[in-house]
XYZ file of C-alpha atoms in Angstrom:
429
model
C 0.000 0.000 0.000
C 1.105 3.534 -0.828
C 0.790 6.956 0.804
C 0.887 9.742 -1.780
C 1.470 13.317 -0.621
C 0.515 15.940 -3.220
C 1.242 19.225 -1.451
C -0.683 22.323 -2.520
C -2.570 23.209 -5.693
C -3.200 21.063 -8.751
C -0.220 18.722 -9.101
C 0.390 15.485 -10.974
C 0.435 13.435 -7.762
C -3.343 13.839 -7.512
C -4.070 11.878 -10.727
C -1.314 9.477 -9.651
C -3.242 8.843 -6.430
C -6.398 8.262 -8.479
C -4.588 5.605 -10.507
C -3.268 3.917 -7.363
C -6.763 3.953 -5.871
C -8.057 2.343 -9.055
C -5.407 -0.362 -8.615
C -6.348 -0.692 -4.905
C -2.839 0.265 -3.831
C -3.626 3.633 -2.219
C -3.608 3.806 1.557
C -3.881 7.603 2.008
C -3.765 10.706 -0.145
C -2.400 13.836 1.574
C -3.093 17.186 -0.054
C -3.876 20.841 0.622
C -7.384 22.184 0.057
C -9.528 19.521 -1.615
C -13.073 19.653 -3.052
C -14.902 16.821 -1.327
C -18.480 16.112 -2.396
C -19.719 18.257 0.517
C -17.504 21.195 -0.509
C -18.662 20.986 -4.143
C -22.342 20.904 -3.082
C -21.769 23.922 -0.847
C -20.093 25.926 -3.630
C -22.900 25.097 -6.067
C -25.650 25.850 -3.567
C -24.172 29.245 -2.709
C -23.303 30.124 -6.302
C -19.625 30.441 -5.440
C -18.750 27.909 -8.126
C -19.076 30.730 -10.679
C -15.896 32.270 -9.272
C -12.808 31.282 -11.272
C -10.886 30.677 -8.055
C -13.437 28.167 -6.836
C -13.663 26.608 -10.297
C -9.941 25.886 -10.025
C -10.546 24.356 -6.597
C -13.303 22.103 -7.971
C -10.961 21.089 -10.808
C -8.679 19.470 -8.200
C -11.231 16.735 -7.581
C -10.088 13.232 -8.540
C -11.696 9.804 -8.601
C -10.416 8.809 -5.172
C -12.369 7.221 -2.331
C -12.948 10.198 -0.053
C -12.162 8.240 3.092
C -8.579 8.018 1.792
C -8.264 11.796 1.231
C -6.755 13.846 4.054
C -6.774 17.569 3.274
C -4.616 20.081 5.148
C -6.701 23.207 4.562
C -4.952 25.278 7.211
C -1.501 24.752 5.745
C -2.649 25.844 2.290
C -4.494 28.867 3.714
C -1.181 29.946 5.252
C 0.496 29.403 1.875
C -2.061 31.626 0.127
C -1.343 34.415 2.611
C 2.389 34.078 1.958
C 1.870 34.151 -1.804
C -0.274 37.266 -1.545
C 2.395 39.066 0.480
C 5.137 38.012 -1.952
C 3.186 39.367 -4.929
C 1.952 42.492 -3.156
C 3.197 45.836 -4.460
C 4.694 46.638 -1.037
C 8.184 45.186 -1.347
C 8.793 45.413 2.400
C 6.384 42.488 2.910
C 8.084 40.238 0.331
C 10.491 38.632 2.815
C 7.683 38.060 5.295
C 5.624 36.429 2.558
C 8.543 34.159 1.642
C 8.960 33.108 5.281
C 5.227 32.369 5.621
C 5.360 30.417 2.370
C 8.141 28.197 3.738
C 6.369 27.810 7.081
C 3.205 26.628 5.335
C 5.131 23.751 3.764
C 6.769 22.877 7.097
C 3.306 22.951 8.701
C 2.048 20.572 6.009
C 4.871 18.138 6.836
C 3.985 18.251 10.547
C 0.347 17.518 9.754
C 1.401 14.552 7.618
C 3.605 13.300 10.465
C 0.632 13.327 12.866
C -1.506 11.315 10.452
C 1.222 8.709 10.034
C 1.716 8.553 13.817
C -1.921 7.992 14.715
C -2.266 5.173 12.174
C -5.089 6.797 10.208
C -3.392 5.411 7.106
C -4.077 1.732 7.583
C -3.178 -1.298 5.432
C 0.505 -1.120 6.474
C 1.756 1.306 3.795
C 5.227 0.433 2.533
C 5.993 3.423 0.283
C 5.708 7.095 1.163
C 5.610 8.961 -2.154
C 5.874 12.658 -1.349
C 6.346 15.917 -3.216
C 9.682 17.664 -2.585
C 9.256 20.434 -0.047
C 6.277 18.828 1.694
C 8.051 16.030 3.581
C 9.861 17.638 6.537
C 8.887 16.071 9.886
C 6.868 13.311 8.206
C 10.015 11.794 6.662
C 11.547 10.739 9.958
C 8.256 9.185 11.036
C 7.922 7.342 7.722
C 11.443 5.954 8.141
C 10.662 4.738 11.675
C 7.595 3.003 10.249
C 9.857 1.181 7.786
C 8.508 2.894 4.673
C 10.480 3.476 1.477
C 10.641 7.248 0.966
C 10.188 8.226 -2.691
C 10.633 11.955 -3.329
C 8.859 13.428 -6.372
C 10.696 16.476 -7.771
C 9.226 18.320 -10.741
C 11.882 20.802 -11.869
C 15.658 20.991 -12.324
C 17.938 20.201 -9.373
C 17.368 22.868 -6.665
C 20.981 24.060 -6.826
C 20.699 24.716 -10.562
C 17.326 26.373 -11.180
C 18.624 29.923 -10.678
C 21.905 29.098 -12.434
C 20.120 27.816 -15.528
C 17.934 30.925 -15.718
C 20.898 33.279 -15.265
C 22.915 31.412 -17.917
C 20.121 31.243 -20.523
C 19.402 27.546 -20.176
C 22.946 26.201 -19.908
C 24.196 23.735 -17.280
C 27.441 24.366 -15.385
C 30.463 22.092 -15.733
C 30.123 19.097 -13.416
C 32.976 20.240 -11.197
C 31.895 23.883 -11.140
C 30.684 25.390 -7.889
C 27.387 27.230 -7.967
C 26.171 29.790 -5.475
C 24.348 28.554 -2.389
C 20.636 27.918 -2.839
C 18.043 30.304 -1.443
C 16.155 29.312 1.703
C 13.289 27.920 -0.358
C 15.452 25.766 -2.632
C 17.581 24.645 0.317
C 14.414 23.410 2.004
C 13.447 21.507 -1.148
C 16.919 19.973 -1.392
C 16.822 18.768 2.231
C 13.624 16.857 1.447
C 15.228 15.289 -1.627
C 18.399 14.265 0.219
C 16.384 12.383 2.855
C 14.742 10.173 0.228
C 15.593 6.558 -0.508
C 14.881 7.242 -4.195
C 13.961 10.246 -6.326
C 11.359 10.355 -9.092
C 11.646 13.045 -11.773
C 9.493 13.584 -14.831
C 12.024 14.044 -17.630
C 15.505 13.110 -18.759
C 16.392 16.804 -18.621
C 15.762 16.867 -14.855
C 17.737 13.651 -14.376
C 20.689 15.199 -16.194
C 20.645 18.144 -13.773
C 20.903 15.669 -10.873
C 23.766 13.803 -12.547
C 25.439 17.179 -13.097
C 25.456 17.585 -9.301
C 27.021 14.155 -8.770
C 23.991 11.984 -8.018
C 24.109 8.226 -8.517
C 21.956 7.560 -11.627
C 20.539 4.434 -9.946
C 18.791 6.635 -7.376
C 17.055 8.924 -9.902
C 14.108 7.443 -11.803
C 12.298 9.009 -14.772
C 8.620 8.689 -15.646
C 7.136 11.162 -18.116
C 3.764 12.516 -17.108
C 0.511 11.571 -18.767
C -2.302 13.926 -19.711
C -5.003 13.460 -17.107
C -8.503 12.247 -17.906
C -10.150 15.547 -16.942
C -8.186 17.423 -19.608
C -8.792 14.769 -22.254
C -12.530 14.959 -21.639
C -12.392 18.720 -22.310
C -10.627 18.474 -25.697
C -13.085 19.199 -28.515
C -12.782 17.632 -31.910
C -10.645 19.727 -34.217
C -12.911 21.578 -36.641
C -12.581 21.063 -40.353
C -10.314 23.676 -41.891
C -12.395 26.844 -42.009
C -9.616 29.288 -42.874
C -7.778 29.852 -46.100
C -4.173 28.713 -46.253
C -3.234 32.373 -46.622
C -4.627 33.289 -43.192
C -1.975 34.108 -40.553
C -0.671 31.130 -38.567
C -2.028 31.093 -35.014
C 0.698 30.701 -32.386
C -0.097 30.169 -28.703
C 1.931 30.468 -25.509
C 0.375 29.312 -22.213
C 1.821 29.581 -18.717
C 3.468 32.236 -16.574
C 4.938 34.731 -19.013
C 8.281 35.156 -17.271
C 12.003 34.815 -17.839
C 12.145 31.153 -16.791
C 9.490 30.255 -19.339
C 11.410 31.942 -22.147
C 9.458 35.209 -22.304
C 12.587 37.245 -23.115
C 13.410 35.092 -26.132
C 9.804 35.086 -27.346
C 9.458 38.884 -27.151
C 12.681 39.301 -29.126
C 11.629 36.661 -31.663
C 8.337 38.479 -32.272
C 10.270 41.696 -32.933
C 12.546 39.867 -35.375
C 9.526 38.469 -37.240
C 8.086 41.977 -37.526
C 11.380 43.172 -39.044
C 11.118 40.305 -41.541
C 7.517 41.329 -42.425
C 6.211 37.928 -41.368
C 2.434 37.639 -40.974
C 1.304 35.791 -37.827
C -0.623 36.160 -34.586
C 0.304 35.129 -31.037
C -2.137 34.470 -28.191
C -0.703 34.508 -24.666
C -2.679 32.731 -21.933
C -1.612 32.717 -18.314
C -0.189 35.622 -16.384
C -2.510 38.611 -15.935
C -2.118 41.040 -18.887
C -1.255 43.965 -16.599
C 1.754 42.046 -15.240
C 2.958 41.172 -18.743
C 2.631 44.714 -20.043
C 4.525 46.104 -17.039
C 7.534 43.876 -17.698
C 7.324 43.569 -21.495
C 5.841 46.833 -22.820
C 6.819 45.987 -26.408
C 4.150 43.295 -26.373
C 1.426 45.931 -26.005
C 2.649 47.822 -29.043
C 2.412 44.751 -31.305
C -1.059 44.363 -32.817
C -0.282 40.724 -33.681
C -0.072 39.769 -29.985
C -3.200 39.230 -27.870
C -3.146 38.905 -24.062
C -5.934 36.839 -22.529
C -5.034 36.198 -18.888
C -5.742 32.992 -16.961
C -7.987 30.274 -18.373
C -9.679 27.265 -16.860
C -8.284 23.973 -18.134
C -11.482 23.423 -20.153
C -11.032 26.801 -21.821
C -7.347 26.045 -22.446
C -8.257 22.746 -24.141
C -10.595 24.613 -26.514
C -8.040 27.306 -27.270
C -5.239 24.825 -27.939
C -7.555 22.913 -30.273
C -7.819 26.088 -32.363
C -4.048 26.650 -32.372
C -1.730 25.852 -35.261
C 1.593 26.097 -33.403
C 2.267 25.993 -29.675
C 5.456 27.815 -28.703
C 7.111 27.300 -25.314
C 10.809 28.348 -25.214
C 11.393 27.523 -21.544
C 14.806 27.762 -19.871
C 14.073 25.369 -16.984
C 11.212 22.975 -16.275
C 10.596 19.550 -14.941
C 8.337 18.309 -17.677
C 5.974 21.068 -18.724
C 2.437 19.682 -18.560
C 1.184 22.307 -20.981
C 3.451 20.948 -23.749
C 1.861 17.510 -23.405
C -1.568 19.158 -23.408
C -0.725 21.063 -26.597
C 0.415 17.838 -28.249
C -2.806 16.133 -27.117
C -4.821 18.961 -28.716
C -3.105 18.438 -32.073
C -0.623 21.319 -32.090
C 2.696 21.513 -33.892
C 5.105 22.362 -31.043
C 8.192 24.583 -30.854
C 10.028 24.197 -27.560
C 13.441 23.607 -25.977
C 15.109 20.477 -24.545
C 14.823 22.200 -21.144
C 11.034 21.960 -21.230
C 11.460 18.280 -20.363
C 9.053 17.125 -23.050
C 9.057 14.202 -25.481
C 9.203 16.531 -28.501
C 11.717 15.390 -31.121
C 13.145 17.912 -33.543
C 11.625 17.519 -36.993
C 9.067 14.950 -35.771
C 6.615 16.696 -33.435
C 7.738 20.219 -34.314
C 11.053 21.879 -33.600
C 13.510 21.858 -30.690
C 15.517 25.063 -30.397
C 18.358 25.963 -27.996
C 17.085 27.663 -24.820
C 17.545 31.422 -24.750
C 18.200 31.680 -28.511
C 15.741 34.255 -29.879
C 17.121 34.062 -33.435
C 16.664 30.286 -33.649
C 13.204 30.684 -32.131
C 12.238 33.263 -34.766
C 13.647 30.976 -37.484
C 11.603 28.012 -36.210
C 8.423 30.109 -36.081
C 9.041 31.411 -39.599
C 9.710 27.867 -40.808
C 6.360 26.745 -39.369
C 4.634 29.600 -41.206
C 6.182 28.465 -44.484
C 5.146 24.826 -44.088
C 2.290 23.503 -46.178
C -0.867 23.722 -44.075
C -1.795 20.065 -44.709
C 1.656 19.031 -43.437
C 1.280 21.226 -40.338
C -2.110 19.651 -39.594
C -0.765 16.133 -40.231
C 2.035 16.655 -37.680
C -0.544 17.882 -35.170
C -2.750 14.845 -35.743
C 0.193 12.485 -35.216
C 1.065 14.342 -32.010
C -2.472 13.926 -30.693
C -2.479 10.221 -31.543
C 0.870 9.735 -29.786
C -0.371 11.248 -26.525
C -3.640 9.312 -26.636
C -1.863 6.012 -27.193
C 1.160 6.352 -24.881
C 0.932 9.320 -22.509
C -2.426 9.209 -20.791
C -3.002 9.232 -17.044
C -3.439 5.453 -17.018
C -0.039 4.975 -18.702
C 1.607 7.105 -16.028
C -0.130 5.046 -13.346
C 1.077 1.767 -14.870
C 4.686 2.955 -14.981
C 4.425 4.269 -11.440
C 3.159 0.913 -10.227
C 6.105 -0.786 -11.931
C 8.519 1.593 -10.183
C 6.938 0.846 -6.800
C 7.439 -2.869 -7.414
C 11.095 -2.359 -8.342
C 11.732 -0.281 -5.243
C 10.118 -2.873 -2.976
C 12.028 -5.736 -4.630
C 15.330 -3.839 -4.453
C 14.795 -3.071 -0.772
C 13.993 -6.729 -0.078
C 17.176 -7.877 -1.842
C 19.301 -5.399 0.128
C 17.689 -6.497 3.386
C-alpha cells in the first residue's frame, strides 16, 4: 500500500493517487485544500462555483475514495497568505511572505507526520511517495515506520534552477561550484536528500541531478501523462475553415516570465516583424497587466493578444484552435502544458529544457534555450510549411499522446517503479 502526498494546488500526484486507488494500492492521499463532495455541493448551492478561483478548486477533484483523502486546509491557507504578500506591491512584505510560504510547507509536513503517527493510514503502507518540499517532519516518522521514501521532484535540481535561468538555459560544468541555494530551494533539497529514491518527470531533470554528482541508480524518470479531466475537455478539431493564406495562429500558455522563455519570445516576435512575417500570437496565463509592465513591447504589437488565466477546459478549446504551440522555456521539470498542446493536435516549438518528449523535426522543432534568433527561425519555418503538413504533424502528435501518454499509462509505470523499489529493498535487506 502507498501513501501519496501531493502538497498544494493542482499537481500530478493527484491523478497518480487516483490511478493507485483504481489499482487498490492507495492507503492515504495527503493534499492541501480539496473539493470533497460536501464542498462541491456547498459551492454550487451558494453560487460560489461561478468564481474562477473556486472553479480551479473544484478542478482538483479526482476519482479517489474520499475516506482516503486527508486535506490540510490550514496549511494551504497559510500558503495563500504568503503568496499574496510576496506578490503584493509593497516590497517590504516580500520577505515576510517568503517566510510564511516556507512555514506553510513545514506545517504541512507536521500535519502529515501526525496522520502517520496515529495510524489513520491503515493497510501497512510500505511506500511514502511525497512531493519535494512537503516532507519535513513526516520523513523521519515514515522511516521509523519502515517505509520506502520516494521523493517526487518536478523541476531541475534545486541548486541549478537559478543558475540555468541566469545562464540562458545552460548547465554548469560538473565540477563547477554554484552559489548557495536560497532558503526555499535549500528546504526543497533537504527533502530530496532524505529520500531513498527520487522520481523526476524528464531526462532533462535527471541530467541536472547527474550534473550535481547523483548516482543515476537513485534517480528514476517517468514522463507525465495527460489526465482524464483534460482529455474529456478536448473538442474535436474543426474542419479547416480558414484559407491557407490566413496568418498562422501561435499560442503560448503559462506564466509569461524569464524562466518560461518570455525574453526570447518577445525578441523573436520583434525579429519576425522586421522580416515582415504575418502571424498572430495568443498569450494565456499571467494577468495582462503584469505582462505589459515587464514587457511593454508586447502591447505595441497588434499581432499579440493577451488573454489572462484560463480554466483547463477553456485552455483545451483554445489549444484545439491553435496551429503552433510555442514554449521556449529555460528550466522545467516536464511542462504539462506541452503535453496538453500535443494532445490537442498542435505543432510544437520548444526547448530540450522543457522536459518534453518533442523530437526535432518529428513533433515540431527543438531550439536551444535562450536563442531568440533560432526561435524566430523556427516560427518562420512553421509559417512556411504547407498547411496540410502542419495539420498532419498535429494529428500524429495527438495520436501519440492518446496512445502512450495518458493518465493510465503514467499510473502503470508508477506501479512498476513501486514494485522495483520494494524488490530492491527486499534484496538489500
